[in-house]
Coordinates of C-alpha atoms in Angstrom, one line a residue:
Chain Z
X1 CA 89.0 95.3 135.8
X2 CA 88.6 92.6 133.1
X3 CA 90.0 94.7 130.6
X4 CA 93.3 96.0 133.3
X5 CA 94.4 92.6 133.9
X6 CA 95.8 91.4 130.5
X7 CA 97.3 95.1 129.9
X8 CA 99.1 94.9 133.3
X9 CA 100.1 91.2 132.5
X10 CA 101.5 92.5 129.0
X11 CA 103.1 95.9 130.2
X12 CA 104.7 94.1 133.1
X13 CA 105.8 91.5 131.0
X14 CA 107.6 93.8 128.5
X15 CA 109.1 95.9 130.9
X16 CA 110.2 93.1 132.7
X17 CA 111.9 91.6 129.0
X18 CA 113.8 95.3 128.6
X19 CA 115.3 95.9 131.9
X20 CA 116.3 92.3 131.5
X21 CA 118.5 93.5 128.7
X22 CA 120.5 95.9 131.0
X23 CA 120.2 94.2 134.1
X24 CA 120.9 90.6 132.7
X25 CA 122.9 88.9 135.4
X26 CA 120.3 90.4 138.3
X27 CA 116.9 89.6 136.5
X28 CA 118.3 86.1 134.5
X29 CA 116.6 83.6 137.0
X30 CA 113.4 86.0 136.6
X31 CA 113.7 86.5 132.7
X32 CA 113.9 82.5 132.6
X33 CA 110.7 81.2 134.8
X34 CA 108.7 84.4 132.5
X35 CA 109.8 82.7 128.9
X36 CA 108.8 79.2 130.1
X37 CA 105.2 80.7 131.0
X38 CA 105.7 82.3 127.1
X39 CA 106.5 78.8 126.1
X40 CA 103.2 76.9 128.0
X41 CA 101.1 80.0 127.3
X42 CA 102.1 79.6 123.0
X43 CA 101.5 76.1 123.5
X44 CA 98.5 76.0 124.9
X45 CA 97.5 79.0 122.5
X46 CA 98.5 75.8 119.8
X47 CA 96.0 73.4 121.3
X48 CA 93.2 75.8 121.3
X49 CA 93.9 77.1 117.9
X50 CA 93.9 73.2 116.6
X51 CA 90.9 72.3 118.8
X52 CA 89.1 75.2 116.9
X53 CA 90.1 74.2 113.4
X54 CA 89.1 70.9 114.2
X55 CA 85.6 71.9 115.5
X56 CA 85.1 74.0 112.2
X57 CA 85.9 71.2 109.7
X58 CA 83.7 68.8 111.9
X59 CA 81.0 71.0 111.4
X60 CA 81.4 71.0 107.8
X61 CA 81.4 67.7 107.4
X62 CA 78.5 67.4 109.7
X63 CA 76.6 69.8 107.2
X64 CA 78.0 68.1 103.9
X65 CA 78.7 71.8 102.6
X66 CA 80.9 72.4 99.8
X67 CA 84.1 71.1 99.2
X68 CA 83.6 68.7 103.1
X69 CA 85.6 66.0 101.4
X70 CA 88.7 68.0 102.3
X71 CA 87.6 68.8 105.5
X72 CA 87.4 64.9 106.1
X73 CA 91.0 64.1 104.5
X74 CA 92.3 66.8 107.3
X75 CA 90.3 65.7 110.3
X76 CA 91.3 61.3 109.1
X77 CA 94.8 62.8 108.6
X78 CA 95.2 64.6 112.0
X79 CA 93.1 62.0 113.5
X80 CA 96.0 59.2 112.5
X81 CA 99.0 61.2 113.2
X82 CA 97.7 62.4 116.4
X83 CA 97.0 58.1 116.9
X84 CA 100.4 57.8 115.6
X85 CA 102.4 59.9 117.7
X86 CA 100.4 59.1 121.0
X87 CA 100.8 55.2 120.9
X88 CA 104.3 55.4 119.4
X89 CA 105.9 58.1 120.9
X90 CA 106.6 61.3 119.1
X91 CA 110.4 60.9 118.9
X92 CA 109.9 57.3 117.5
X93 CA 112.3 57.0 114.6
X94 CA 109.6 55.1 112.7
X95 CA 106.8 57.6 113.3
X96 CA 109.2 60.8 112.0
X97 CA 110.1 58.8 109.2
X98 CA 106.2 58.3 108.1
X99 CA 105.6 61.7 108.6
X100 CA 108.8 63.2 107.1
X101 CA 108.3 61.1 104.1
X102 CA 104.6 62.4 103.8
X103 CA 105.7 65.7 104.2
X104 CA 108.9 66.2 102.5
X105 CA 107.5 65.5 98.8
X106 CA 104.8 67.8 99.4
X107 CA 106.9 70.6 100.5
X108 CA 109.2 70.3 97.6
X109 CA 106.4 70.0 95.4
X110 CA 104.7 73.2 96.6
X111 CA 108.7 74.9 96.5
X112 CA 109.1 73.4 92.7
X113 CA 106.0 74.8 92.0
X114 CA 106.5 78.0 93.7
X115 CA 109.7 78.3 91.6
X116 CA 108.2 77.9 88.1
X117 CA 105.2 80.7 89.2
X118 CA 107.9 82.9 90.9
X119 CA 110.0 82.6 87.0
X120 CA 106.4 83.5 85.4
X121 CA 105.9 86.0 87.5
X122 CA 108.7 88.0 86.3
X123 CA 108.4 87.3 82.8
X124 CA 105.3 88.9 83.1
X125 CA 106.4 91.9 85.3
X126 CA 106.5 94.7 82.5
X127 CA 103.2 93.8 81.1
X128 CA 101.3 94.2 84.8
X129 CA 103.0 97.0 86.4
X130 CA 104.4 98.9 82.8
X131 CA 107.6 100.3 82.7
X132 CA 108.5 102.4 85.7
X133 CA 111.8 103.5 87.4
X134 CA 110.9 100.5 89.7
X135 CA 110.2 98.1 87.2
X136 CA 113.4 98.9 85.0
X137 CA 115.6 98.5 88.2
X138 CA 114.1 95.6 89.4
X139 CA 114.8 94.2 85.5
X140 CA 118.0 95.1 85.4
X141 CA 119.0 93.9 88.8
X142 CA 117.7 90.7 88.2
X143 CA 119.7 90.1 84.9
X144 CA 122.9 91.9 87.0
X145 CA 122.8 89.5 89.6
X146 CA 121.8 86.2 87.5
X147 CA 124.9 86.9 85.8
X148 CA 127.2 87.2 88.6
X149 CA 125.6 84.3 89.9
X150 CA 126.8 82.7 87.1
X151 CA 130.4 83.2 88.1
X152 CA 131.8 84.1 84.4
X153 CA 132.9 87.4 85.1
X154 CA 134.9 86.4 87.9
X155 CA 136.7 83.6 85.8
X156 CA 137.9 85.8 84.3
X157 CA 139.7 87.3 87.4
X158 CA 140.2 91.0 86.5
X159 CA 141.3 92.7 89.3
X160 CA 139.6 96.3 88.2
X161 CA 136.4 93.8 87.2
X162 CA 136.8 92.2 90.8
X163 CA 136.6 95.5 92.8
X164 CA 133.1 96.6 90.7
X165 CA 131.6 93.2 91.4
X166 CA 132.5 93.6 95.0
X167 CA 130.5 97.2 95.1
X168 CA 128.0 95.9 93.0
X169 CA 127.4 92.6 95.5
X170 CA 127.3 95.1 98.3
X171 CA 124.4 97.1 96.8
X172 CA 121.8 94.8 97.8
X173 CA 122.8 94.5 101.5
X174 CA 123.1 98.8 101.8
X175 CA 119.7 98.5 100.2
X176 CA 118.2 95.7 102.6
X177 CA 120.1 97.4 105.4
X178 CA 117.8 101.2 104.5
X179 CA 114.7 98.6 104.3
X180 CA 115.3 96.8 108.2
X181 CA 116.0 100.0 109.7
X182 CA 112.9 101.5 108.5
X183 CA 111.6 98.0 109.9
X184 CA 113.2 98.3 113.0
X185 CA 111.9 101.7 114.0
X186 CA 108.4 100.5 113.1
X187 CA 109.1 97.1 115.3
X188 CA 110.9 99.1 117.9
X189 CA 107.7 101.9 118.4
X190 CA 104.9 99.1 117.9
X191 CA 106.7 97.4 121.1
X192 CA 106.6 100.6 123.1
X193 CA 102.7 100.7 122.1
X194 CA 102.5 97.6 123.3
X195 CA 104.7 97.8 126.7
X196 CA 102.4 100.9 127.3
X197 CA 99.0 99.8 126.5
X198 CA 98.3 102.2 123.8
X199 CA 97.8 99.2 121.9
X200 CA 96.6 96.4 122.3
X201 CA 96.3 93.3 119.6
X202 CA 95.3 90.8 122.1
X203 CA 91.7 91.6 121.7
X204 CA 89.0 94.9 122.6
Chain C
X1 CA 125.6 97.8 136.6
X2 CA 127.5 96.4 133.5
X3 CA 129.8 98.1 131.7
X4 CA 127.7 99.5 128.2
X5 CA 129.6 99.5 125.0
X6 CA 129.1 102.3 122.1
X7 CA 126.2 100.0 120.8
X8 CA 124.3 99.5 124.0
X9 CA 124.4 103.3 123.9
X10 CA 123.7 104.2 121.0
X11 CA 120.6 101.7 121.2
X12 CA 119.5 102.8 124.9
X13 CA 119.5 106.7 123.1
X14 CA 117.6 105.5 120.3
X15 CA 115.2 104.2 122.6
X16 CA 114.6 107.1 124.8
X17 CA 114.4 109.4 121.8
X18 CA 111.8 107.1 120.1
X19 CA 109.6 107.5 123.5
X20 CA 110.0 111.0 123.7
X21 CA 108.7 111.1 120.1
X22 CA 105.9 109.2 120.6
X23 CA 105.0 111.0 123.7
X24 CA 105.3 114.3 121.9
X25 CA 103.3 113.5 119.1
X26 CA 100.6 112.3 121.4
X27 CA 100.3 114.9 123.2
X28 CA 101.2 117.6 120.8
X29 CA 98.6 116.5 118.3
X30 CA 96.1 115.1 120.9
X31 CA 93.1 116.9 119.7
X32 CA 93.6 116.3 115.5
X33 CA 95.6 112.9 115.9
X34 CA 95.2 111.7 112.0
X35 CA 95.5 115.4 110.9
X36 CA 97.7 116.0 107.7
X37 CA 98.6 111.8 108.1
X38 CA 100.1 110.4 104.9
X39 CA 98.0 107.1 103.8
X40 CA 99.8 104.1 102.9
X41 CA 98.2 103.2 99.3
X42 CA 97.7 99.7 100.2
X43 CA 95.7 100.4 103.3
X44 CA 94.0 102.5 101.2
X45 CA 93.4 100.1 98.5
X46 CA 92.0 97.6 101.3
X47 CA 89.0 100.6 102.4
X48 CA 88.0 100.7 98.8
X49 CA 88.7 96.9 98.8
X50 CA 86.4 96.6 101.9
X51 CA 83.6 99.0 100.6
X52 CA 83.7 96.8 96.8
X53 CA 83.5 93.4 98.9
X54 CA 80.5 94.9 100.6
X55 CA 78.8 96.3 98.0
X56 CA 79.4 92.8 95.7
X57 CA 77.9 90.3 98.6
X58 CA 81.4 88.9 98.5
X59 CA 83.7 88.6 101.4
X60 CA 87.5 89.9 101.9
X61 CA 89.9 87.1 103.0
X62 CA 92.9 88.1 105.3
X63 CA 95.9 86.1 105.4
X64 CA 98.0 86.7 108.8
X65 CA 101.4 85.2 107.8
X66 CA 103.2 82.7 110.0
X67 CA 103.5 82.7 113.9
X68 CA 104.4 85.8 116.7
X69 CA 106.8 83.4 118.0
X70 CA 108.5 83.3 114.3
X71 CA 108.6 87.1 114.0
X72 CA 106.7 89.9 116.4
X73 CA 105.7 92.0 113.5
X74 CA 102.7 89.6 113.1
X75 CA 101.3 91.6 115.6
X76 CA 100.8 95.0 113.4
X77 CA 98.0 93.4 111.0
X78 CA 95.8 92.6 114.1
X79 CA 94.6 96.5 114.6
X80 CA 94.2 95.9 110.9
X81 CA 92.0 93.1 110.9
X82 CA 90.0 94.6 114.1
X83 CA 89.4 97.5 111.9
X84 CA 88.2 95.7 108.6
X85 CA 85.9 93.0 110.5
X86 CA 84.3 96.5 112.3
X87 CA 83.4 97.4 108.9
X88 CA 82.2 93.6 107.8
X89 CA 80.0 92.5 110.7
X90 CA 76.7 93.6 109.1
X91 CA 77.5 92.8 105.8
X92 CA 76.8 89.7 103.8
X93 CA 79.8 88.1 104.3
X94 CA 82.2 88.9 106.6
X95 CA 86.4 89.4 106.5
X96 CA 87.8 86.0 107.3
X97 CA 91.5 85.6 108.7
X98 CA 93.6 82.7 108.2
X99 CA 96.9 82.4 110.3
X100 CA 100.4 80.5 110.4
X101 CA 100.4 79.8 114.0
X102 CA 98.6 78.8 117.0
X103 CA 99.2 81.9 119.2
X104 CA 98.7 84.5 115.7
X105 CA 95.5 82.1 115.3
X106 CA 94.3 82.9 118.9
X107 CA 94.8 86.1 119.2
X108 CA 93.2 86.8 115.7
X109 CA 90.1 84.6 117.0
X110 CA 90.2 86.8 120.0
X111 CA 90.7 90.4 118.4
X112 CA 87.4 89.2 115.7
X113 CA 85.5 88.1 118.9
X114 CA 86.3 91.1 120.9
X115 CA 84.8 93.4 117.7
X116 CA 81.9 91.4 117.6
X117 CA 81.0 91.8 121.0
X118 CA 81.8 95.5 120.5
X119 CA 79.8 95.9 117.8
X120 CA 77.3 94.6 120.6
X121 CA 76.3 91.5 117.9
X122 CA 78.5 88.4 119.6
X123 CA 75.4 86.4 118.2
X124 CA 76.7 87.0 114.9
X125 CA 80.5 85.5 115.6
X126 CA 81.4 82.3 113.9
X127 CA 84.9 80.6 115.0
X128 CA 85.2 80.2 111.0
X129 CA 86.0 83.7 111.1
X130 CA 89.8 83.3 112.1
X131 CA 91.0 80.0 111.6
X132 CA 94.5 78.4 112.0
X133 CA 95.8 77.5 108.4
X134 CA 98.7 75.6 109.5
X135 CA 101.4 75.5 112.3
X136 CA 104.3 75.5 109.4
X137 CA 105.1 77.6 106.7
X138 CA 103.9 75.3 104.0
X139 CA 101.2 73.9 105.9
X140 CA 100.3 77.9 106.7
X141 CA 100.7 78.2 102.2
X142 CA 98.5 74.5 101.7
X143 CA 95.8 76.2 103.8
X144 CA 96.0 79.7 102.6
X145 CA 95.4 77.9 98.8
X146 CA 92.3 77.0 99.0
X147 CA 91.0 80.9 100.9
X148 CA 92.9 82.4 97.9
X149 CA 90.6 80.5 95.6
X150 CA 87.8 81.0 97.1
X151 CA 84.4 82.0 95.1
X152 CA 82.9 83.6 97.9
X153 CA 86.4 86.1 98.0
X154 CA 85.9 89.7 96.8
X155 CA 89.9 90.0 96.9
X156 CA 92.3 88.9 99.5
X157 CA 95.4 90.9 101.6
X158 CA 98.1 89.3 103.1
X159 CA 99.4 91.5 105.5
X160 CA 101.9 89.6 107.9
X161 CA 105.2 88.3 108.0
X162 CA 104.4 85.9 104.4
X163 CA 107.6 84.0 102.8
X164 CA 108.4 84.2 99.4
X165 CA 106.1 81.4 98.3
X166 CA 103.2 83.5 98.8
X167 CA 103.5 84.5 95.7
X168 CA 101.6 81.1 94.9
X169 CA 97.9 82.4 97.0
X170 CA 98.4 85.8 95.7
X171 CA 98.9 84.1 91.7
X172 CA 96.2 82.0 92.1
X173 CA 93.7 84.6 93.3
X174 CA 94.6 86.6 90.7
X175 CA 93.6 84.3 88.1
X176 CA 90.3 84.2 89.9
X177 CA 90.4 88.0 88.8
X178 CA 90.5 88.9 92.5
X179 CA 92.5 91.9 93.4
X180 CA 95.4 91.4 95.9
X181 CA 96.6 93.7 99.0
X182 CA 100.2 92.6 100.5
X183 CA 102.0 94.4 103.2
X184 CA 104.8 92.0 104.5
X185 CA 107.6 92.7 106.9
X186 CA 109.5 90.0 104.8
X187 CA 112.0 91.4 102.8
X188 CA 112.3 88.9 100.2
X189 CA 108.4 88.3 100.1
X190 CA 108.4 92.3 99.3
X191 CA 110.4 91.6 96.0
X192 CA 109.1 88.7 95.4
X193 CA 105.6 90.0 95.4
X194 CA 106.2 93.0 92.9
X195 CA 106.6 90.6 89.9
X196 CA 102.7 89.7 90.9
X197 CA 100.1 92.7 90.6
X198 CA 99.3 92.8 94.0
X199 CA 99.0 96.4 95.5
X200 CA 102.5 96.2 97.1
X201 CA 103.5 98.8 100.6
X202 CA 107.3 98.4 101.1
X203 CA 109.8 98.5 104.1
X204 CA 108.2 100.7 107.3
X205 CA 105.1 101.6 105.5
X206 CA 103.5 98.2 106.8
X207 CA 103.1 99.3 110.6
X208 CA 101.3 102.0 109.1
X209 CA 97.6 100.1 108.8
X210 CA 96.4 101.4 112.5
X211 CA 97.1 105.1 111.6
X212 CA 96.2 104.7 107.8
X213 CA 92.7 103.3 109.1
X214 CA 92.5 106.1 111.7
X215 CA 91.4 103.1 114.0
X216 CA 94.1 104.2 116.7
X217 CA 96.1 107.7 118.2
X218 CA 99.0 106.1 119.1
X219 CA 99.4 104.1 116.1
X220 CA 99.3 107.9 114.1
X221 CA 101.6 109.3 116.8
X222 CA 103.7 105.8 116.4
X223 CA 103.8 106.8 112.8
X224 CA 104.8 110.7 113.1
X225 CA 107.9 109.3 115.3
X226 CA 108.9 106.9 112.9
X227 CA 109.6 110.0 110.3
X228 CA 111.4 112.0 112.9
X229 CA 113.4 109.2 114.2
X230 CA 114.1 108.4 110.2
X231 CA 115.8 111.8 109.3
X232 CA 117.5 111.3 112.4
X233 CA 119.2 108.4 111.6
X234 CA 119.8 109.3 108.3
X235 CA 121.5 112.5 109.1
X236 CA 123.7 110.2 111.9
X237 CA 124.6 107.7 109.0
X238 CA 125.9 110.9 106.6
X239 CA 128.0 112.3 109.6
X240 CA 129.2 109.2 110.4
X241 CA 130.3 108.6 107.2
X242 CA 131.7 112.2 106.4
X243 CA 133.6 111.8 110.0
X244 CA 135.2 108.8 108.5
X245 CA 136.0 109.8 105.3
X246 CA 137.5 113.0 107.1
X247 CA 139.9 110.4 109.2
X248 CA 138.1 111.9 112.4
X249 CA 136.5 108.9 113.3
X250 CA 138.1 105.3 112.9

């Protein structure tokens, strides 16, 4: 019985999302009050997955094990935002303004950097996977597109040259468009898993 | 009723023809489910990755991706991770998960919890086990940093839905001369991700993990009507595009 409930609550749940898709203006009221459960439910999912993190760095910290100085820069951190937002309000223009500029520089720091290892990357691309059908066309693709990007060729406003970069700008979206359907039909059956309880990855 | 269009059609018949599959292949290959199965090499990779991090004393570090709520294909890697922390329980040091989100982290916590206590050792559970890395995408990355270099790692996997910037954990465990796993349903974190030498699975072949690990039938029936459903599709796109050609359809 323990383990029925939370399969009935999930298959009821997803049937109740698809016949919601046909039926809209019938089930709209019902579709509504079920995604504002989804909305307290991922919240509170939030919370517990915070309260956890917390508790584990605590812990750490309590055990001065390796590396706990981090652990204690994330619990003072979250410790002063949470003070933060509580006492002066979490739409406080200050308050997103201390945050934002905390965050911001970091963010673009961690993109810059991801930039200059994403540039290395490829540089070293033929020495760590050889050279393979995959490896030549992901080469040449990448020096393709850099030059369109570019914008030369179309300066020089061909109209033959115009047509083959329109083909060749297309090739990547037929290509992406092969990969999501593939993706789709694996999203698609893994739902239908789901909605059945043949599978379920909310727990054993 | 409403009135469908072509499209609704076309995507209630995909539907029902994806269910019939499954319940086909379910029933028709009941008996042998993972029989004649093709194995995606990453999952592969991650059993041999699994038996090394064993064998070394070391532990295999898991990175779920960013949220359910961001993208519902986080949900494949948690047969996944069921089926590699059933394998790590009794060993040194077991497969730790790090997620993007607080409902991924959750569920994670409760899918390692639940395999403990089937493994009949919930004395052996630590929360530690599937942590919450951060609630946004570079928070998730900031977190994931630190896992990725990691002594106590045999090799990490990200198997989620990881943005491009993962390139940065999978880099940096690398040059920890860790081995790295990714399956991602993130299209540009897929090309991103074959300039690094990470054991890369592309496109479909990431909801492949539950029938690759033979951890569940319907996953392996799940997979069977995925090829079906492909060479169905792909012989509707050619006629389609013959028809047009042809000036039969407009």
């Amino acid at each position: 019985m323990k383990k029925a409930i939370p399969i009935l609550i999930a298959v009821l749940s997803g049937l109740l999302v698809l016949a919601a898709l046909i039926w809209q203006p019938q089930l709209e009221g019902w579709l509504e009050v079920m995604l504002n459960w989804a909305v307290i439910i991922a919240s509170m999912a939030a919370l517990v997955a915070l309260a956890t993190l917390l508790l584990a760095h605590t812990r750490k910290i309590i055990k001065v094990r390796h590396g706990f100085i981090y652990s204690l820069i994330l619990v003072v951190a979250f410790l002063v935002s949470f003070a933060g937002g509580m006492t002066a309000g979490v739409e406080n223009p200050n308050y997103l303004h201390w945050i934002a500029a905390i965050q911001q520089p970091a963010e673009a720091s961690l993109l810059g950097l991801a930039a200059l290892v994403m540039a290395a990357a490829s540089l070293r691309l033929f020495h760590q996977r050889g050279w393979s059908a995959l490896t030549v066309s992901f080469g040449i693709s990448a020096l393709v597109f850099l030059m369109l990007g570019l914008g030369w060729l179309q300066a020089l406003q061909i109209p033959q040259l115009d047509i083959v970069i329109g083909y060749l700008e297309a090739l990547p979206l037929v290509g992406m468009r092969g990969l999501l359907i593939g993706m789709g039909l694996g999203a698609l059956l893994l739902g239908f898993r789901i909605v059945l309880g043949l599978e379920r990855p909310y727990g054993e | 009723m409403p009135v469908l269009s072509l499209n609704d059609l076309v995507a209630i018949g995909l539907c029902v023809l994806a269910l019939l599959a499954l319940g086909m292949n379910l029933l028709v290959h009941r008996k042998h489910p993972y029989l004649g199965l093709r194995k995606t090499s990453a999952v592969r990779s991650s059993e041999i990755l699994s038996q090394a991090a064993a064998e070394q004393g070391k532990r295999l570090t898991i990175g779920l991706g960013l949220d359910v709520a961001d993208s519902v294909t986080a949900m494949a890697s948690l047969p996944m991770l069921a089926a590699l922390t059933r394998r790590s329980i009794f060993t040194d040091q077991p497969v730790h998960a790090t997620s993007g989100g607080g409902t991924l982290a959750s569920l994670s916590q409760s899918v390692v919890r639940g395999t403990y206590q089937g493994a009949v050792a919930p004395e052996l559970f630590k929360p530690d086990y599937a942590l919450l890395a951060g609630l946004s995408p570079y928070a998730y990355l900031a977190g994931l940093l630190p896992q990725a270099a990691s002594r106590a790692n045999a090799g990490i996997m990200l198997y989620g839905p990881h943005r491009p910037e993962s390139l940065l954990a999978a880099d940096l465990a690398e040059r920890k001369r860790n081995p790295v796993i990714a399956l991602t349903s993130d299209l540009s974190a897929q090309a991103v991700l074959l300039a690094s030498s990470a054991q890369l699975s592309f496109g479909e072949d990431y909801f492949d993990g539950g029938a690759s690990l033979q951890v569940n039938p319907s996953a392996a029936a799940s997979l069977r009507a995925q090829d079906l459903l492909r060479i169905v599709i792909t012989i509707g796109l050619i006629a389609g595009a013959v028809l047009r050609l042809l000036g039969v359809w407009q």
